[in-house]
Amino acid sequence: MVDFEHEEAATELIQEDSHPMVNIAIQVKRPEAVLPQQKVEETTWQTIIINLISGAVAGAVAKTVIAPLDRTKILFQTSDMRFGVRQVAGVLNNVYRNEGVFALWRGNSATMVRIIPYAALQYSAHEQYKKLLRPSNSQNLAPFPRFCAGSMAGVTASALTYPLDVLRARMAVTERTRYSGMLSMCLHTLKHQGPRAFYQGFLPTMLGAIPYGGTSFFTYETFKKRHRELTNNREPLPVERLCYGAVAGLCGQSSSYPLDVIRRRMQTAGITKYSYKTIWKTAMEIYREGGIKGGLYKGLSMNWIKGPIAVGISFTVFDLSKNALSNTEVFSSGVK
């Protein structure tokens, strides 16, 4: 009798008759051992809604935590102020003394209006792009498709929510008394600068989204993949996700920072003393002001603080929210 349950593999020849006139060989194909693989999630309306909700929550929580640092960074990026730790403390203190503690979160309402749809679209798009780029016979993405999935998700979300990003930047660099709110600023911009003002800095934003989204998602997904390989498919703990996300944020911010400075200058042209029309002219003006370190990379050290915090929180909250929602009675039946 042939034992088909043996896990060794392959193909062997069994001699059924040794008669010199008859030599019959039977080829037996034994089943290959199946290694445990990560479960593939099918796309259903439940998974799409879960990704959208989880992304929205992740973006809102992360941006609210680092809002004071975000506003301070934009104030430096859109001015010729010298950047340093003492100067950062001075700006925070001046805003607090002159406008009150809640002024540190000025522009955060505009940030929420923008970040909730942005993060929802980015995370949901990333999950879909991963499925589209994953080979049918594989459970994991190769490195380059993994980078592409993050880049395409960043570009998709940035393009669809860009006018809101412009309003957020403009809110951050204006005093509270100048506009009553986001709607007031929107109407004023539309009246005095026209619809094109809402797309100032669009190109550098799209160019920056490619390395930023690609690098951050690639780094985080790679850390999680490596973690599972080293721990027999154990999911990372929240603190481990925070650390992986922090490194991903650090890498992503560093890879695209000069384009971030350029886009902020272009977005706020018309309400600051600057007026820029092209990426090249903007970059040259910034370079003349402060060179590479004090101009194109101005405020990067602050981003090395707030970026890892924000991205670490965002990735962690997304994963935890997604897992929690997937286990609820409402959604669990549609997640396979």
XYZ file of C-alpha atoms in Angstrom:
336
model
C 0.000 0.000 0.000
C 1.233 3.499 -0.848
C 1.318 5.894 2.099
C 0.054 9.285 0.816
C 0.191 10.986 4.221
C 3.945 11.125 4.436
C 5.057 14.787 4.361
C 8.259 14.268 2.445
C 7.892 15.190 -0.939
C 7.835 14.742 -4.259
C 7.840 12.090 -6.790
C 9.204 8.599 -6.582
C 9.214 5.479 -8.731
C 7.780 2.285 -7.282
C 8.782 -0.917 -9.014
C 5.720 -3.159 -9.158
C 7.279 -6.094 -11.029
C 10.868 -7.106 -11.499
C 10.195 -9.579 -14.301
C 12.893 -9.147 -17.014
C 10.274 -8.828 -19.737
C 8.015 -6.469 -17.854
C 9.205 -3.439 -15.964
C 6.238 -1.393 -14.800
C 6.901 1.924 -13.054
C 4.161 3.843 -11.293
C 4.783 7.552 -10.704
C 3.362 8.718 -7.430
C 2.878 12.441 -6.700
C 2.851 13.094 -3.015
C 1.128 16.154 -1.600
C 3.441 19.012 -0.635
C 3.427 20.331 2.875
C 1.428 23.519 3.178
C 3.057 26.277 5.185
C 0.860 28.533 7.309
C 0.153 31.749 5.449
C -1.420 35.028 6.371
C -5.145 35.102 5.681
C -6.144 37.054 2.593
C -8.970 39.499 3.173
C -11.621 39.591 0.485
C -13.009 42.923 -0.631
C -16.571 43.439 0.545
C -18.568 46.531 1.369
C -17.895 45.769 5.045
C -14.115 45.802 4.624
C -14.251 49.047 2.638
C -16.334 50.749 5.336
C -14.041 49.390 8.055
C -10.982 50.792 6.263
C -12.654 54.174 5.737
C -13.762 54.501 9.375
C -10.452 53.251 10.773
C -8.480 55.609 8.557
C -10.624 58.593 9.549
C -10.215 57.853 13.267
C -6.466 57.292 12.888
C -5.921 60.578 11.082
C -8.065 62.608 13.491
C -6.372 61.263 16.622
C -2.833 61.638 15.281
C -3.276 65.179 13.959
C -5.005 66.441 17.105
C -2.131 65.210 19.273
C 0.537 67.063 17.282
C -1.539 70.108 16.207
C 0.484 72.730 18.195
C 3.752 71.510 16.684
C 2.147 71.359 13.252
C 1.044 74.985 13.409
C 4.472 76.079 14.649
C 6.175 74.217 11.806
C 3.978 75.911 9.207
C 4.697 79.346 10.741
C 8.428 78.713 10.276
C 8.054 77.209 6.807
C 6.100 80.204 5.514
C 8.370 82.903 6.938
C 12.029 83.881 6.998
C 12.330 83.373 10.772
C 15.489 81.621 11.889
C 14.724 78.109 13.111
C 15.987 76.711 16.384
C 14.795 75.166 19.646
C 14.760 78.546 21.391
C 12.863 80.121 18.499
C 10.285 77.308 18.552
C 9.719 77.843 22.268
C 9.416 81.588 21.634
C 6.784 81.126 18.920
C 4.738 78.758 21.082
C 4.963 81.186 24.008
C 3.977 84.199 21.876
C 0.966 82.399 20.423
C -0.107 81.337 23.910
C 0.334 84.822 25.459
C -1.232 86.792 22.609
C -3.989 84.455 21.438
C -4.575 81.964 24.245
C -3.934 78.257 24.681
C -6.549 77.173 22.151
C -4.762 79.235 19.494
C -2.105 76.510 19.510
C -4.763 74.378 17.834
C -5.763 77.153 15.411
C -6.348 75.601 12.033
C -7.047 72.212 13.616
C -10.723 72.444 12.667
C -9.609 72.918 9.071
C -7.146 70.086 9.618
C -9.967 67.805 10.775
C -12.123 68.749 7.786
C -9.207 67.765 5.584
C -7.532 64.914 7.491
C -10.663 62.835 8.118
C -11.475 62.318 4.413
C -7.750 62.307 3.534
C -6.789 59.559 5.984
C -9.951 57.583 5.237
C -9.187 57.654 1.512
C -5.462 57.023 1.969
C -5.794 53.937 4.156
C -8.719 52.521 2.189
C -6.941 53.136 -1.126
C -3.782 51.530 0.250
C -5.650 48.359 1.168
C -7.186 48.194 -2.316
C -3.903 48.914 -4.117
C -2.216 46.140 -2.131
C -4.813 43.674 -3.397
C -4.519 44.900 -6.971
C -0.719 44.652 -6.974
C -0.495 41.332 -5.147
C 0.077 38.336 -7.476
C -2.781 35.848 -7.427
C -0.516 33.047 -6.219
C 1.110 35.047 -3.415
C 0.043 36.224 0.022
C 2.572 39.081 0.274
C 3.695 42.000 -1.849
C 7.230 42.208 -3.181
C 9.190 45.320 -2.065
C 8.609 47.474 -5.159
C 4.823 46.869 -5.383
C 4.696 47.515 -1.629
C 6.276 50.933 -2.231
C 3.967 51.619 -5.189
C 0.853 50.831 -3.141
C 1.834 53.464 -0.577
C 2.750 56.035 -3.226
C -0.493 55.608 -5.147
C -2.522 55.808 -1.941
C -0.799 59.068 -0.995
C -1.312 60.616 -4.427
C -4.965 59.534 -4.549
C -5.837 60.981 -1.143
C -3.831 64.193 -1.685
C -5.409 64.902 -5.063
C -8.977 64.385 -3.839
C -8.619 66.572 -0.732
C -6.130 69.194 -1.914
C -8.272 72.380 -1.584
C -8.846 71.489 2.070
C -5.077 71.245 2.590
C -4.630 74.757 1.171
C -7.259 76.138 3.551
C -5.623 74.354 6.476
C -2.230 75.916 5.695
C -3.746 79.377 5.297
C -5.635 79.083 8.571
C -2.399 78.172 10.352
C -0.499 81.303 9.221
C -3.233 83.877 9.897
C -4.327 85.431 13.166
C -7.663 84.465 14.644
C -9.057 87.994 14.221
C -8.491 88.061 10.459
C -11.092 85.437 9.561
C -14.046 84.210 11.582
C -13.521 80.658 10.437
C -12.774 78.281 7.617
C -15.829 79.283 5.591
C -14.912 82.971 5.892
C -11.391 82.267 4.628
C -12.741 80.116 1.803
C -15.085 82.869 0.599
C -12.390 85.556 0.928
C -9.879 83.470 -1.050
C -12.442 82.718 -3.738
C -13.390 86.391 -4.054
C -9.886 87.895 -4.146
C -7.769 85.152 -5.732
C -10.220 82.956 -7.588
C -10.615 79.153 -7.705
C -7.004 78.618 -8.838
C -5.804 79.707 -5.399
C -7.132 76.435 -3.994
C -4.659 74.539 -6.194
C -1.520 76.585 -5.522
C 1.304 74.165 -4.779
C -0.580 71.198 -6.251
C 2.356 69.825 -8.265
C 4.949 69.784 -5.449
C 2.330 68.179 -3.224
C 1.771 65.360 -5.715
C 5.512 64.931 -6.211
C 6.050 64.844 -2.454
C 3.251 62.323 -1.917
C 5.118 59.742 -4.001
C 8.204 59.337 -1.764
C 6.333 60.154 1.448
C 3.459 57.708 1.008
C 5.660 55.074 -0.589
C 8.414 55.219 2.019
C 6.182 55.396 5.096
C 3.801 52.594 4.083
C 6.661 50.469 2.719
C 8.655 50.810 5.946
C 5.716 50.053 8.231
C 4.476 47.087 6.180
C 8.015 45.689 5.935
C 8.490 45.899 9.709
C 5.181 44.088 10.288
C 6.040 41.403 7.728
C 9.469 40.836 9.278
C 7.932 40.783 12.746
C 5.559 37.975 11.772
C 8.395 35.990 10.213
C 10.451 36.218 13.408
C 7.595 35.512 15.838
C 5.759 32.649 14.119
C 2.987 34.888 12.753
C 2.326 36.749 16.023
C 0.705 40.142 15.438
C 2.717 43.147 16.732
C 1.699 44.606 20.085
C 0.442 48.231 20.162
C 3.770 49.511 21.485
C 5.585 47.619 18.718
C 3.268 49.133 16.114
C 3.998 52.589 17.549
C 7.736 52.006 17.185
C 7.433 50.668 13.629
C 5.181 53.572 12.691
C 7.565 56.079 14.251
C 10.458 54.809 12.144
C 8.201 54.838 9.075
C 7.234 58.443 9.793
C 10.853 59.475 10.240
C 11.838 57.929 6.908
C 8.803 59.284 5.063
C 9.170 62.845 6.349
C 12.884 62.970 5.543
C 12.382 61.676 1.997
C 10.002 64.445 0.932
C 10.674 67.408 3.224
C 11.986 70.006 0.709
C 8.843 69.536 -1.388
C 6.782 70.049 1.764
C 8.458 73.422 2.381
C 7.925 74.439 -1.251
C 4.243 73.506 -1.249
C 3.584 75.446 1.966
C 5.126 78.586 0.506
C 3.042 78.220 -2.648
C -0.155 77.410 -0.748
C 0.092 80.548 1.387
C 1.168 82.904 -1.411
C -1.051 85.958 -1.361
C -1.662 86.047 2.377
C 2.022 86.141 3.334
C 4.668 88.456 1.911
C 5.602 85.838 -0.678
C 4.146 85.292 -4.123
C 5.248 82.209 -6.024
C 4.103 80.713 -9.315
C 6.489 77.855 -10.097
C 8.270 75.144 -8.124
C 11.670 76.203 -9.433
C 11.292 79.887 -8.523
C 9.962 78.963 -5.100
C 12.858 76.580 -4.457
C 15.424 79.169 -5.592
C 13.937 81.869 -3.363
C 13.944 79.539 -0.362
C 17.532 78.517 -1.142
C 18.654 82.164 -1.378
C 17.098 82.872 2.007
C 18.630 80.040 3.970
C 20.482 77.604 1.766
C 19.800 73.897 1.999
C 19.789 73.377 5.772
C 18.195 76.686 6.776
C 15.869 76.895 3.797
C 14.818 73.715 2.022
C 15.219 71.678 5.215
C 14.095 74.402 7.598
C 12.113 72.902 10.464
C 13.080 69.319 9.649
C 14.253 68.669 13.205
C 10.745 69.540 14.421
C 9.349 67.107 11.885
C 11.661 64.458 13.302
C 9.777 64.940 16.574
C 6.186 65.383 15.434
C 6.370 63.151 12.338
C 7.234 59.887 14.111
C 4.676 60.650 16.840
C 1.898 61.362 14.344
C 2.641 58.500 11.958
C 3.215 56.023 14.776
C -0.133 56.931 16.353
C -1.882 56.923 12.983
C -0.696 53.464 11.892
C -1.367 51.999 15.341
C -4.865 53.468 15.684
C -5.733 52.304 12.165
C -4.681 48.717 12.833
C -6.393 48.574 16.234
C -9.588 50.197 14.937
C -9.658 47.872 11.952
C -9.227 44.799 14.158
C -11.866 46.008 16.620
C -14.441 46.801 13.932
C -13.761 43.511 12.139
C -14.751 41.647 15.303
C -18.032 43.494 15.835
C -21.305 41.785 14.994
C -22.159 44.421 12.382
C -19.063 43.846 10.257
C -17.703 40.411 11.162
C -20.004 38.546 8.772
C -18.582 40.408 5.770
C -14.885 40.117 6.633
C -13.532 36.835 5.316
